[in-house]
Coordinates of C-alpha atoms in Angstrom, one line a residue:
X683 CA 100.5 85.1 124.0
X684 CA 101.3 82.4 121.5
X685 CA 98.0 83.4 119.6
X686 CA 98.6 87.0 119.5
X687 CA 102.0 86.5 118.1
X688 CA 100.4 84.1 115.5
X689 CA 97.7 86.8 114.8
X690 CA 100.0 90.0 115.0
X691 CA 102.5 88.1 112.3
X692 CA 99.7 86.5 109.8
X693 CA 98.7 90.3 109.7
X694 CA 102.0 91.9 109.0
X695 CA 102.8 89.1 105.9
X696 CA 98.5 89.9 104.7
X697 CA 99.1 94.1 105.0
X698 CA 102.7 93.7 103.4
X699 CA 101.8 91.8 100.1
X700 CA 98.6 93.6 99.6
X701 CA 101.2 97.0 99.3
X702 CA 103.4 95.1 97.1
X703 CA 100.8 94.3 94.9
X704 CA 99.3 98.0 94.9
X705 CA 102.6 98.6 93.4
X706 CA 103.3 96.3 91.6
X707 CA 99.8 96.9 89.9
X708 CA 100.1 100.5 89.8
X709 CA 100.5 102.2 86.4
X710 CA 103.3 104.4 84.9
X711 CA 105.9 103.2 87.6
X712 CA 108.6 105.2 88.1
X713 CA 111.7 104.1 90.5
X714 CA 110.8 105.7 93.6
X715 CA 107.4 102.6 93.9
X716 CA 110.1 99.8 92.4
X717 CA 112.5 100.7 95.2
X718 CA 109.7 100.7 97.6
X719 CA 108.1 97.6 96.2
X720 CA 111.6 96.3 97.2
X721 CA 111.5 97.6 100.7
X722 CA 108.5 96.0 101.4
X723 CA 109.0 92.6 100.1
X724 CA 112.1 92.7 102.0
X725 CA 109.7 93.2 105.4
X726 CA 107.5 90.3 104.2
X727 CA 110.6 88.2 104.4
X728 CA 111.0 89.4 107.6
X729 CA 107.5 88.8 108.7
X730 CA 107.6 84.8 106.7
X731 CA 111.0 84.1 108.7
X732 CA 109.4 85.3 112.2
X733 CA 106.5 82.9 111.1
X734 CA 108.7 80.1 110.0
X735 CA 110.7 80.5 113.6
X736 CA 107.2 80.7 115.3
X737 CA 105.7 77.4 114.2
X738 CA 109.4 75.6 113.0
X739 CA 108.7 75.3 109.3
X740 CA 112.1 74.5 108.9
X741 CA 111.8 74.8 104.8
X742 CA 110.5 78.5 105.3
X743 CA 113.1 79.0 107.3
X744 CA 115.7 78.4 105.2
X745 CA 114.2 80.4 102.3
X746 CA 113.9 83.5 104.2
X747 CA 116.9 83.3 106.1
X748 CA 119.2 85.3 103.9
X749 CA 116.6 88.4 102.8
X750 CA 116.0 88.7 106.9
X751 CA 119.7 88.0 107.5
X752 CA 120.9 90.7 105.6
X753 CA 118.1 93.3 105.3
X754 CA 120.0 95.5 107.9
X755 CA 122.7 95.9 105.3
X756 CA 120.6 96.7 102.6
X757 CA 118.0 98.8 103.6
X758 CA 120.1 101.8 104.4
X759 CA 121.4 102.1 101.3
X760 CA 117.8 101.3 99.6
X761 CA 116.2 104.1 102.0
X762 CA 119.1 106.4 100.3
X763 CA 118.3 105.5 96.9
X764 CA 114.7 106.0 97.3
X765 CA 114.7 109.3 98.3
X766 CA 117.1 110.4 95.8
X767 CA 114.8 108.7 93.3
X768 CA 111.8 111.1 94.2
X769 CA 114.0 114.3 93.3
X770 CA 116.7 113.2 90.9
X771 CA 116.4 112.0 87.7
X772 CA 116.0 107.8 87.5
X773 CA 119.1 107.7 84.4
X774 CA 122.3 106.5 86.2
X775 CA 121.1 107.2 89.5
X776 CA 121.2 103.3 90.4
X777 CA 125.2 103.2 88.7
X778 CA 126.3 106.4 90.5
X779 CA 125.1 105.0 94.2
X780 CA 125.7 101.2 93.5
X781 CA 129.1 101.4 95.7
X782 CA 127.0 101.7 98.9
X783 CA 126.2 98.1 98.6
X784 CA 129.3 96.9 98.8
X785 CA 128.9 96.2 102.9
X786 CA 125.7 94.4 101.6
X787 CA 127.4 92.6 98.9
X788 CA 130.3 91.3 101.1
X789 CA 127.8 90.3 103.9
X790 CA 126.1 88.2 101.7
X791 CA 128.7 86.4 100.1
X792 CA 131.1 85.7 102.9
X793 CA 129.1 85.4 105.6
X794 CA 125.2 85.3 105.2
X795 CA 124.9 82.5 102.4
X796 CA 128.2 80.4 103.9
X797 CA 126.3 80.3 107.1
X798 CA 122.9 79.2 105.9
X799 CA 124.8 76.4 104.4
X800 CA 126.4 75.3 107.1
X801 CA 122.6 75.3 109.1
X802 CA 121.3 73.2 106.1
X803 CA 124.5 70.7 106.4
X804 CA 125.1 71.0 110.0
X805 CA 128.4 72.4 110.8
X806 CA 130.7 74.8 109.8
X807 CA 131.5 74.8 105.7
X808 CA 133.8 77.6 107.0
X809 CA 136.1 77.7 109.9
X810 CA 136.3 81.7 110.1
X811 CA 132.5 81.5 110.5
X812 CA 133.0 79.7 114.1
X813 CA 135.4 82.5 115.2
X814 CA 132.7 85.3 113.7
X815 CA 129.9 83.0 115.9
X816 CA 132.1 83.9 119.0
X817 CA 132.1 87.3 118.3
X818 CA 128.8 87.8 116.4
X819 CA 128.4 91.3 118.4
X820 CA 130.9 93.3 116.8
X821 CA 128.8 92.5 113.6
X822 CA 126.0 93.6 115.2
X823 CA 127.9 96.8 116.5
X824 CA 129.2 97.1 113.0
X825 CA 125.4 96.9 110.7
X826 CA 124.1 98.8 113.3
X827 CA 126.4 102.0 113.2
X828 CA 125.9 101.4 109.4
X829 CA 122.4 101.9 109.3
X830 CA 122.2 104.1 111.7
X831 CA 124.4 106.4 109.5
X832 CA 122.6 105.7 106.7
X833 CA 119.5 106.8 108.2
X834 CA 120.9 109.9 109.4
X835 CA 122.4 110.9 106.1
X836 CA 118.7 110.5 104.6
X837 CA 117.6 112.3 107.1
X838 CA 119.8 115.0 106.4
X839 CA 119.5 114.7 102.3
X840 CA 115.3 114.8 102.7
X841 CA 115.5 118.1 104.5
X842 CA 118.0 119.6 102.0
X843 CA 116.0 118.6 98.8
X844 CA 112.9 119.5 100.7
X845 CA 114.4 123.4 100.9
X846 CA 115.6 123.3 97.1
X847 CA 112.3 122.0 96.7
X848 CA 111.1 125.6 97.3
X849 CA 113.1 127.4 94.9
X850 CA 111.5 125.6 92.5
X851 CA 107.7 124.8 93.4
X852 CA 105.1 126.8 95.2
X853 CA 102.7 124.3 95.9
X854 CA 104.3 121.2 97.6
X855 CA 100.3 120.2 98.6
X856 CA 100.5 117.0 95.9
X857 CA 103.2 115.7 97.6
X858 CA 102.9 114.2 101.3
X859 CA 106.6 114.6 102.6
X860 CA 105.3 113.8 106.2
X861 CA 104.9 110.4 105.3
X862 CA 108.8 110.2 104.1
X863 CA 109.5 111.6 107.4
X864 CA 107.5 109.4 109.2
X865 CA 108.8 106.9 107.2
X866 CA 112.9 107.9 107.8
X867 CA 112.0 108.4 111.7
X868 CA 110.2 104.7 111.7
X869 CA 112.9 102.9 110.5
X870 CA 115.3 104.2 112.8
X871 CA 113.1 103.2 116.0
X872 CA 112.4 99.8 114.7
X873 CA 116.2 99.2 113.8
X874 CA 117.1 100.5 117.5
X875 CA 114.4 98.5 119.0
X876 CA 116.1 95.3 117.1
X877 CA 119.5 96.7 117.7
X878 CA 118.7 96.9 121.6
X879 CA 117.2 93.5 121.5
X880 CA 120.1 91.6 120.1
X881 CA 122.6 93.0 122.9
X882 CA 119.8 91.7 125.2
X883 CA 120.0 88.4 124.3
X884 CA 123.9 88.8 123.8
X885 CA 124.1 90.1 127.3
X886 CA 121.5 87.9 129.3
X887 CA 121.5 84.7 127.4
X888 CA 118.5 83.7 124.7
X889 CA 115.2 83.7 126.5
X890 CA 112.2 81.3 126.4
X891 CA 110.8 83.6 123.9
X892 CA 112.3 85.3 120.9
X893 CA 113.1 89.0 121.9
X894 CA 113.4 89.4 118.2
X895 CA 109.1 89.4 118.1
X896 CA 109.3 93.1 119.7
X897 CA 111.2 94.3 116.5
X898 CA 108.7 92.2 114.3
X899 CA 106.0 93.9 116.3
X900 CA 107.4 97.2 115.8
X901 CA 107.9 97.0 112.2
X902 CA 104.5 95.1 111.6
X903 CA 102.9 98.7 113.4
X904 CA 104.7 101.1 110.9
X905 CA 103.6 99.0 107.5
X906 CA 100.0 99.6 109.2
X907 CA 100.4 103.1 109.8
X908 CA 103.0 104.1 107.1
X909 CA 102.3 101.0 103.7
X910 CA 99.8 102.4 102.3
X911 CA 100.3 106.2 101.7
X912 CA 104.0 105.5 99.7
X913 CA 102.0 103.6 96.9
X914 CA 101.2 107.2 95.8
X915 CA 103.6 109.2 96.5
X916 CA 104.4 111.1 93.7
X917 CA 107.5 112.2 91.8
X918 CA 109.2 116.2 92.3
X919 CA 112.3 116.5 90.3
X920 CA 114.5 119.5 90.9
X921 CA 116.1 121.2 88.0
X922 CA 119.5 120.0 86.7
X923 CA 120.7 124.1 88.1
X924 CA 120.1 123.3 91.6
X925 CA 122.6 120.4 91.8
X926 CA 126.1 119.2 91.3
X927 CA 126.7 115.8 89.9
X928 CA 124.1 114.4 91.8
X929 CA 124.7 115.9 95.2
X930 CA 123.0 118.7 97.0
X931 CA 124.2 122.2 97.6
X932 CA 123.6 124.2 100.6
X933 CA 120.4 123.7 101.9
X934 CA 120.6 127.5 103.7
X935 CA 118.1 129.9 101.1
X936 CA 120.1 132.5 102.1
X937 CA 123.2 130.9 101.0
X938 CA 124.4 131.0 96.8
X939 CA 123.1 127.8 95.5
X940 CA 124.3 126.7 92.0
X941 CA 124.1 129.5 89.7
X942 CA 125.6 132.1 92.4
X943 CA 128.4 132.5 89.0
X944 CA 125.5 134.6 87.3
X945 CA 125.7 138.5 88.5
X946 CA 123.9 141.8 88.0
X947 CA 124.6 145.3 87.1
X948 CA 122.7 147.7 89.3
X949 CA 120.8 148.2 86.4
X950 CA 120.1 145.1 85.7
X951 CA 119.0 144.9 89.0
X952 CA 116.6 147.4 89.4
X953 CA 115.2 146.3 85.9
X954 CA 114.8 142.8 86.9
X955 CA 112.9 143.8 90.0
X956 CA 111.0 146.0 88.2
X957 CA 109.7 143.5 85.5
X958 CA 109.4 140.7 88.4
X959 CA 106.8 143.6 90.4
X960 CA 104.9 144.5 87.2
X961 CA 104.6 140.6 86.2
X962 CA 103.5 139.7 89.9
X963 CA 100.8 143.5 90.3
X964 CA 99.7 142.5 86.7
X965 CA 99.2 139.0 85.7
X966 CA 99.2 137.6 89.3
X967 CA 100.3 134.8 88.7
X968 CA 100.5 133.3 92.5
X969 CA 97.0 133.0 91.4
X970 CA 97.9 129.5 89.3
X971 CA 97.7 126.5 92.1
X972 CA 100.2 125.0 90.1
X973 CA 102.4 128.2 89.8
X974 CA 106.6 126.8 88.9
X975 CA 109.4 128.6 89.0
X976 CA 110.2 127.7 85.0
X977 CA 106.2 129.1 84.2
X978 CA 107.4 132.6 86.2
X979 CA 110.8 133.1 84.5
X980 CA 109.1 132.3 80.8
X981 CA 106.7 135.1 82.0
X982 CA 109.6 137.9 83.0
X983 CA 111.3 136.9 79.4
X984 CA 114.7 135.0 81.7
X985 CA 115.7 131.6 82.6
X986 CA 114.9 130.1 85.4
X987 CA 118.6 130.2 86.7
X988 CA 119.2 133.5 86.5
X989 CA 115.2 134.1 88.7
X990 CA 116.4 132.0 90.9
X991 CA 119.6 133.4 91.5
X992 CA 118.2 137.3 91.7
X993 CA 115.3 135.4 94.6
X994 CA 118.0 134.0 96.2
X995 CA 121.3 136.4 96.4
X996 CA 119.4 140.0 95.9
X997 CA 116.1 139.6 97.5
X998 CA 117.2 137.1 99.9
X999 CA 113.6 134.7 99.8
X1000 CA 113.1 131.8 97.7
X1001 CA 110.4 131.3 95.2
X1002 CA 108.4 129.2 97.6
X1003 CA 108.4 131.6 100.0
X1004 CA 107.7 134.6 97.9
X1005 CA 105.1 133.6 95.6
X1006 CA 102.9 132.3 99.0
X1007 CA 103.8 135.5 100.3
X1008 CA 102.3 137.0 97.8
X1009 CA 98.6 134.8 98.2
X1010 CA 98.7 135.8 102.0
X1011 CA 98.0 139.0 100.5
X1012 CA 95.7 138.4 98.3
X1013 CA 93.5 136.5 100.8
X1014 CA 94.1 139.2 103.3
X1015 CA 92.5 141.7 100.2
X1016 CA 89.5 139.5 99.8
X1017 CA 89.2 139.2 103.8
X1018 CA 89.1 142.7 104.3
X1019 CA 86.5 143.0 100.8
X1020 CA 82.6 143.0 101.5
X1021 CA 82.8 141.3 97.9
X1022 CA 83.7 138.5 100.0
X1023 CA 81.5 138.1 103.0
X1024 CA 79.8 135.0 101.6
X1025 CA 82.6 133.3 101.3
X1026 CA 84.6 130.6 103.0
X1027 CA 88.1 131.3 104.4
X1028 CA 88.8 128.0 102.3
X1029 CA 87.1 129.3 99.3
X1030 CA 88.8 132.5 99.9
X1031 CA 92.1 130.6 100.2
X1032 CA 91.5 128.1 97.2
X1033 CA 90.8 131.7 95.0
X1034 CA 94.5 133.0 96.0
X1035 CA 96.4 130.2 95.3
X1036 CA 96.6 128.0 97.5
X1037 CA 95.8 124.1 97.7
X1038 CA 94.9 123.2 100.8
X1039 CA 93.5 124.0 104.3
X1040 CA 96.6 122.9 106.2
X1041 CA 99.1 124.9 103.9
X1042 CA 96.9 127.8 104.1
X1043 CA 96.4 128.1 107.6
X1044 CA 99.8 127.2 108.6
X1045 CA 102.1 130.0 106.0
X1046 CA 98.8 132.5 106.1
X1047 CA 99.9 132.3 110.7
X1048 CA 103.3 132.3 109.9
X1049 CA 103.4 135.6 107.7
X1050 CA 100.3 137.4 109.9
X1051 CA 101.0 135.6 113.4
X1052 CA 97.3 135.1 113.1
X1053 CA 95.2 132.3 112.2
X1054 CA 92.8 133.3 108.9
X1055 CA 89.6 133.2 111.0
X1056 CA 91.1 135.4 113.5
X1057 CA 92.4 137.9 111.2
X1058 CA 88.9 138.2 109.5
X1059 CA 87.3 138.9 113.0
X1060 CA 88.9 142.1 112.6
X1061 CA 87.0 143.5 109.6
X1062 CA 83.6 142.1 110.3

C-alpha cells in the first residue's frame, strides 16, 4: 500500500509539472493558459504536501502547507475566471472579478499563514486560532458550500456562453468544450470526495492512514485524463453586442438577447429576408468551414447586430443553427447526386461545410433523424 501511494503521488507531481511547463513554454499566451498554468501548480502543491506528509519531510511540509491549505478557497474563483477568460476579452477582466477573492484573501491572512506559524513555533501565535481548532468543521462546512457554488455558477456561465457561442460561430470543431465540461464536472467530484473525507475523519476520529490520499488519488486521475488537452485549448471571444458589462444575457435563443432595441418595418423585414435567401441560394456561403456571423452580415451589406437580432427575434434560430442547417442540405443534395457516388460521406461532409465527423453526424441526425449512411441507403 505504502508503495502504491509513493508511486501514485511521484506520478501526479511528474504529469503536473510536465503541463505547467507545456504552458509555460507555449507561445502567444493568452490568459485562459496563465490561469490554468495557475491551477495546476496549485495541484502540484497539493501533490508535494501529500508527499511531504507521506515520508515527514517536515521542510516540504511547511512550504506547501499554505498553497494546499487554501487551494479550496481559490480555485473556485480561478475556475470562474478562467472560463470567462476563454470568451471575454482579457482587459480588466482580472479588476472586474478580483472581489471574489476576498474569502481567499481573508483565509490566508487570518487564518492559514497564523496557523503555519504557530506549527513552525509550536503553539498558538493566536488564541482565536485554538477556538477555530475546536470547531474547524464549520470552516470546512463553510469553503465547501463556497466552492460548491462556485462550481455550479461555472457550470451555469459555460452553458450560457456556449449558446451565445452559436449566434456568433458556426463551426465550434476548433474548440474542445467537452474537455471544459469534463473539467467543471471533475473538480466538483474531487472537491466532494475531499469534502466527504474531512467529515470522516471529523466524525470517526483520524485513522492510521490519511483519508486525505483518496482526494489526492482522485485528483491525481483527472490531471491524467483532463492536463493535457487545456494546454491547447483555444480562445472564442463573443462580440462586445452579446453582453452586458461583462455578464451574460439569456442564454434561451428564442429569447431577445442584447440588441432586441433594434426593430423592423415589415418591409424591412421581408427585404432583409429576402437579401439573407439570395446571399445564402447564391454565394453559399455555409460552404466556408470557417463561416462567422461578422463575414455573413458584411456579405448582406448590415451589422452583425442587427443579423443577429433579425435570426434571433423574426426567424426564431440562431446563426449556429441556421447556417448548419443549411449544410445538412447541401450534403443531403450531393447524397442524393450520382455526381457523388465515389465519394465519402466524410468527403461529402467536409465539401458542405462542415469540420468534422462527430459534428457532422451528430446535427446531420438531429435535423434528418437519420444517421448520414442511413440516409444515403435510400438513394442507392
Amino acid at each position: 500500500m505504502e508503495l502504491l501511494v509513493d508511486f501514485i503521488l511521484v506520478g501526479g507531481i511528474l504529469m503536473t509539472l510536465v503541463i505547467n511547463i507545456l504552458l509555460i513554454k507555449k507561445k502567444n499566451k493568452e490568459l485562459p493558459h496563465i490561469l490554468l498554468a495557475i491551477f495546476f501548480l496549485l495541484l502540484l502543491f497539493v501533490s508535494l504536501r501529500f508527499y511531504a506528509e507521506h515520508h515527514k519531510i517536515r521542510w516540504l511540509y511547511h512550504i506547501t502547507f499554505v498553497p494546499e491549505d487554501t487551494i479550496v478557497w481559490f480555485i473556485g474563483p480561478l475556475l470562474m475566471l478562467y472560463i470567462k477568460s476563454l470568451f471575454l476579452e482579457s482587459k480588466q477582466l482580472i479588476n472586474r472579478n478580483i472581489f471574489h477573492f476576498v474569502p481567499f484573501l481573508l483565509y490566508l491572512f487570518f487564518i492559514s499563514i497564523p496557523v503555519l506559524a504557530s506549527l513552525i513555533k509550536g503553539n498558538y501565535v493566536f488564541g482565536y486560532l485554538k477556538l477555530l481548532s475546536n470547531h474547524s468543521y464549520l470552516i470546512v462546512i463553510v469553503r465547501g458550500i463556497l466552492l460548491i457554488c462556485y462550481l455550479v455558477y461555472c457550470q451555469y456561465l459555460f452553458k450560457t456562453y456556449l449558446e451565445l457561442v452559436k449566434t456568433n460561430y458556426s463551426s465550434l470543431t476548433n474548440h474542445d468544450f467537452l474537455w471544459i465540461k469534463r473539467l467543471l464536472v471533475g473538480s466538483l467530484l474531487v472537491i466532494s470526495i475531499d469534502i466527504l473525507s474531512e467529515f470522516y475523519e471529523l466524525t470517526f476520529g483520524y485513522q492510521s492512514w490519511n483519508v486525505g490520499y483518496i482526494t489526492v488519488i482522485a485528483m491525481i486521475t483527472l490531471i491524467a485524463y483532463l492536463g493535457y488537452h487545456g494546454v491547447n485549448q483555444a480562445k472564442i471571444l463573443l462580440p462586445n453586442f452579446l453582453l452586458n458589462d461583462d455578464e451574460v444575457q439569456s442564454a434561451d435563443s428564442n429569447k431577445p438577447k442584447s440588441g432586441s432595441n433594434i426593430s423592423f418595418s415589415d418591409s424591412e423585414l421581408h427585404h432583409f429576408e429576402e437579401k439573407l435567401n439570395t446571399i445564402l441560394k447564391d454565394k453559399k456561403p455555409y460552404l466556408e468551414e470557417d463561416l462567422t456571423l461578422n463575414k455573413l452580415a458584411n456579405m448582406i451589406g448590415t451589422t452583425d447586430k442587427k443579423l443577429s437580432t433579425f435570426l434571433n427575434q423574426h426567424l426564431k434560430t440562431t446563426f449556429y443553427d441556421l447556417i448548419n442547417k443549411k449544410r445538412v442540405e447541401a450534403v443531403k443534395e450531393k447524397l442524393q447526386s450520382n455526381g457523388f457516388d465515389n465519394y465519402t460521406l466524410l468527403g461529402i461532409a467536409y465539401e458542405s461545410g462542415f469540420r468534422s465527423k462527430t459534428s457532422f453526424n451528430r446535427i446531420f441526425k438531429k435535423e434528418t433523424g437519420v444517421s448520414p449512411s442511413q440516409y444515403r441507403k435510400r438513394f442507392k
